[in-house]
Amino acid sequence: MEAVQVMKRLAVAVASAAARITSLLGPDAMRTIARFNKYVTNPVQRLWAPHLPYYAVIEHTGRKSGKGYRTPVMAFIEDGGIAVMLNYGTESDWVRNVQAAGTATVVHRGRRYHLTGPRIVSADSPDLPSAARTAGTGARSALHGTLSTAPPAES
């Protein structure tokens, strides 16, 4: 139980730092950081993000390329739902891919979930888990959806 509390405090600290950076740099600079993270930081984060509380990997398919991608995110999962604060805005490729497909796979704490009904909501939406609303990431919006352990239906 102690380790979970430490991870929760760490996640809040990371979210708080992200909020400060976001407010200092503004949206254009954050998009530049997002591009850097896509190629430099994300490959490293993909190693540990699917195993830790408050982090996950979103597995999605490119809407133009059809290629599979794995994007590490800070995720708040509670009561069969997920919230990912969109610090880099709603124009991130992974967000647009998930919305276009209407589904994705989420790997969280070593378990695979099927994400359905992804939608963009305000960061203070009552639909979000309380931890997401109070994390103070500085994001204006979040991706919210429903998680199930059932495998996705075959097309």
PDB file of C-alpha atoms in Angstrom, residues 40-119:
ATOM      1  CA  VAL A  40      13.154  10.645 -28.039  1.00  0.00           C
ATOM      2  CA  THR A  41      11.305  10.286 -24.725  1.00  0.00           C
ATOM      3  CA  ASN A  42       8.418   7.985 -25.661  1.00  0.00           C
ATOM      4  CA  PRO A  43      10.585   4.980 -26.669  1.00  0.00           C
ATOM      5  CA  VAL A  44      12.062   4.952 -23.151  1.00  0.00           C
ATOM      6  CA  GLN A  45       8.726   5.565 -21.414  1.00  0.00           C
ATOM      7  CA  ARG A  46       7.124   2.670 -23.300  1.00  0.00           C
ATOM      8  CA  LEU A  47       9.371   0.347 -21.280  1.00  0.00           C
ATOM      9  CA  TRP A  48       7.879   1.211 -17.886  1.00  0.00           C
ATOM     10  CA  ALA A  49       4.595   3.067 -18.499  1.00  0.00           C
ATOM     11  CA  PRO A  50       2.422  -0.062 -18.928  1.00  0.00           C
ATOM     12  CA  HIS A  51       3.418  -1.322 -15.475  1.00  0.00           C
ATOM     13  CA  LEU A  52       2.978   1.700 -13.197  1.00  0.00           C
ATOM     14  CA  PRO A  53      -0.069   3.294 -11.590  1.00  0.00           C
ATOM     15  CA  TYR A  54      -1.157   6.534 -13.276  1.00  0.00           C
ATOM     16  CA  TYR A  55       0.613   5.605 -16.501  1.00  0.00           C
ATOM     17  CA  ALA A  56      -0.458   3.503 -19.465  1.00  0.00           C
ATOM     18  CA  VAL A  57       0.351   2.769 -23.080  1.00  0.00           C
ATOM     19  CA  ILE A  58      -2.301   3.488 -25.683  1.00  0.00           C
ATOM     20  CA  GLU A  59      -2.068   1.097 -28.638  1.00  0.00           C
ATOM     21  CA  HIS A  60      -3.725   2.637 -31.689  1.00  0.00           C
ATOM     22  CA  THR A  61      -3.728   2.444 -35.473  1.00  0.00           C
ATOM     23  CA  GLY A  62      -2.664   5.307 -37.724  1.00  0.00           C
ATOM     24  CA  ARG A  63      -5.677   6.786 -39.493  1.00  0.00           C
ATOM     25  CA  LYS A  64      -3.709   7.320 -42.730  1.00  0.00           C
ATOM     26  CA  SER A  65      -0.903   4.756 -42.578  1.00  0.00           C
ATOM     27  CA  GLY A  66      -2.746   1.859 -40.937  1.00  0.00           C
ATOM     28  CA  LYS A  67       0.430   1.307 -38.910  1.00  0.00           C
ATOM     29  CA  GLY A  68       0.240   0.291 -35.238  1.00  0.00           C
ATOM     30  CA  TYR A  69       1.561   2.722 -32.614  1.00  0.00           C
ATOM     31  CA  ARG A  70       2.188   2.563 -28.853  1.00  0.00           C
ATOM     32  CA  THR A  71       2.002   5.897 -27.028  1.00  0.00           C
ATOM     33  CA  PRO A  72       2.851   6.236 -23.304  1.00  0.00           C
ATOM     34  CA  VAL A  73       0.501   8.546 -21.391  1.00  0.00           C
ATOM     35  CA  MET A  74      -0.317   9.620 -17.857  1.00  0.00           C
ATOM     36  CA  ALA A  75      -3.660   7.910 -17.286  1.00  0.00           C
ATOM     37  CA  PHE A  76      -6.261   8.051 -14.556  1.00  0.00           C
ATOM     38  CA  ILE A  77      -8.273   4.831 -14.472  1.00  0.00           C
ATOM     39  CA  GLU A  78     -11.236   4.445 -12.172  1.00  0.00           C
ATOM     40  CA  ASP A  79     -14.571   2.613 -12.208  1.00  0.00           C
ATOM     41  CA  GLY A  80     -14.212   1.243 -15.737  1.00  0.00           C
ATOM     42  CA  GLY A  81     -13.220   4.564 -17.259  1.00  0.00           C
ATOM     43  CA  ILE A  82     -10.025   6.259 -18.359  1.00  0.00           C
ATOM     44  CA  ALA A  83      -8.981   9.877 -18.492  1.00  0.00           C
ATOM     45  CA  VAL A  84      -5.830  11.092 -20.197  1.00  0.00           C
ATOM     46  CA  MET A  85      -5.104  14.769 -19.686  1.00  0.00           C
ATOM     47  CA  LEU A  86      -4.171  16.323 -23.030  1.00  0.00           C
ATOM     48  CA  ASN A  87      -1.220  18.508 -22.052  1.00  0.00           C
ATOM     49  CA  TYR A  88      -0.191  18.766 -25.712  1.00  0.00           C
ATOM     50  CA  GLY A  89      -3.692  19.543 -26.934  1.00  0.00           C
ATOM     51  CA  THR A  90      -6.272  17.674 -28.963  1.00  0.00           C
ATOM     52  CA  GLU A  91      -4.224  17.702 -32.176  1.00  0.00           C
ATOM     53  CA  SER A  92      -1.749  15.005 -31.125  1.00  0.00           C
ATOM     54  CA  ASP A  93      -1.616  12.191 -33.661  1.00  0.00           C
ATOM     55  CA  TRP A  94      -2.501   9.537 -31.102  1.00  0.00           C
ATOM     56  CA  VAL A  95      -5.616  11.467 -29.987  1.00  0.00           C
ATOM     57  CA  ARG A  96      -6.792  11.924 -33.571  1.00  0.00           C
ATOM     58  CA  ASN A  97      -6.094   8.239 -34.332  1.00  0.00           C
ATOM     59  CA  VAL A  98      -8.070   7.004 -31.333  1.00  0.00           C
ATOM     60  CA  GLN A  99     -10.988   9.314 -32.099  1.00  0.00           C
ATOM     61  CA  ALA A 100     -11.045   8.313 -35.780  1.00  0.00           C
ATOM     62  CA  ALA A 101     -11.026   4.605 -34.920  1.00  0.00           C
ATOM     63  CA  GLY A 102     -13.429   4.956 -32.010  1.00  0.00           C
ATOM     64  CA  THR A 103     -11.391   2.390 -30.115  1.00  0.00           C
ATOM     65  CA  ALA A 104      -7.910   1.498 -28.876  1.00  0.00           C
ATOM     66  CA  THR A 105      -6.153  -0.870 -26.532  1.00  0.00           C
ATOM     67  CA  VAL A 106      -4.874   0.380 -23.183  1.00  0.00           C
ATOM     68  CA  VAL A 107      -2.109  -1.440 -21.301  1.00  0.00           C
ATOM     69  CA  HIS A 108      -2.153  -0.455 -17.627  1.00  0.00           C
ATOM     70  CA  ARG A 109      -0.366  -2.186 -14.754  1.00  0.00           C
ATOM     71  CA  GLY A 110       0.361  -5.160 -16.985  1.00  0.00           C
ATOM     72  CA  ARG A 111      -3.289  -5.688 -18.029  1.00  0.00           C
ATOM     73  CA  ARG A 112      -4.833  -5.059 -21.435  1.00  0.00           C
ATOM     74  CA  TYR A 113      -8.124  -3.184 -21.755  1.00  0.00           C
ATOM     75  CA  HIS A 114     -10.372  -2.364 -24.676  1.00  0.00           C
ATOM     76  CA  LEU A 115     -11.136   1.385 -24.894  1.00  0.00           C
ATOM     77  CA  THR A 116     -14.456   2.411 -26.406  1.00  0.00           C
ATOM     78  CA  GLY A 117     -16.336   5.671 -26.725  1.00  0.00           C
ATOM     79  CA  PRO A 118     -13.317   7.982 -26.667  1.00  0.00           C
ATOM     80  CA  ARG A 119     -14.318  11.626 -26.495  1.00  0.00           C
TER      81      ARG A 119
END
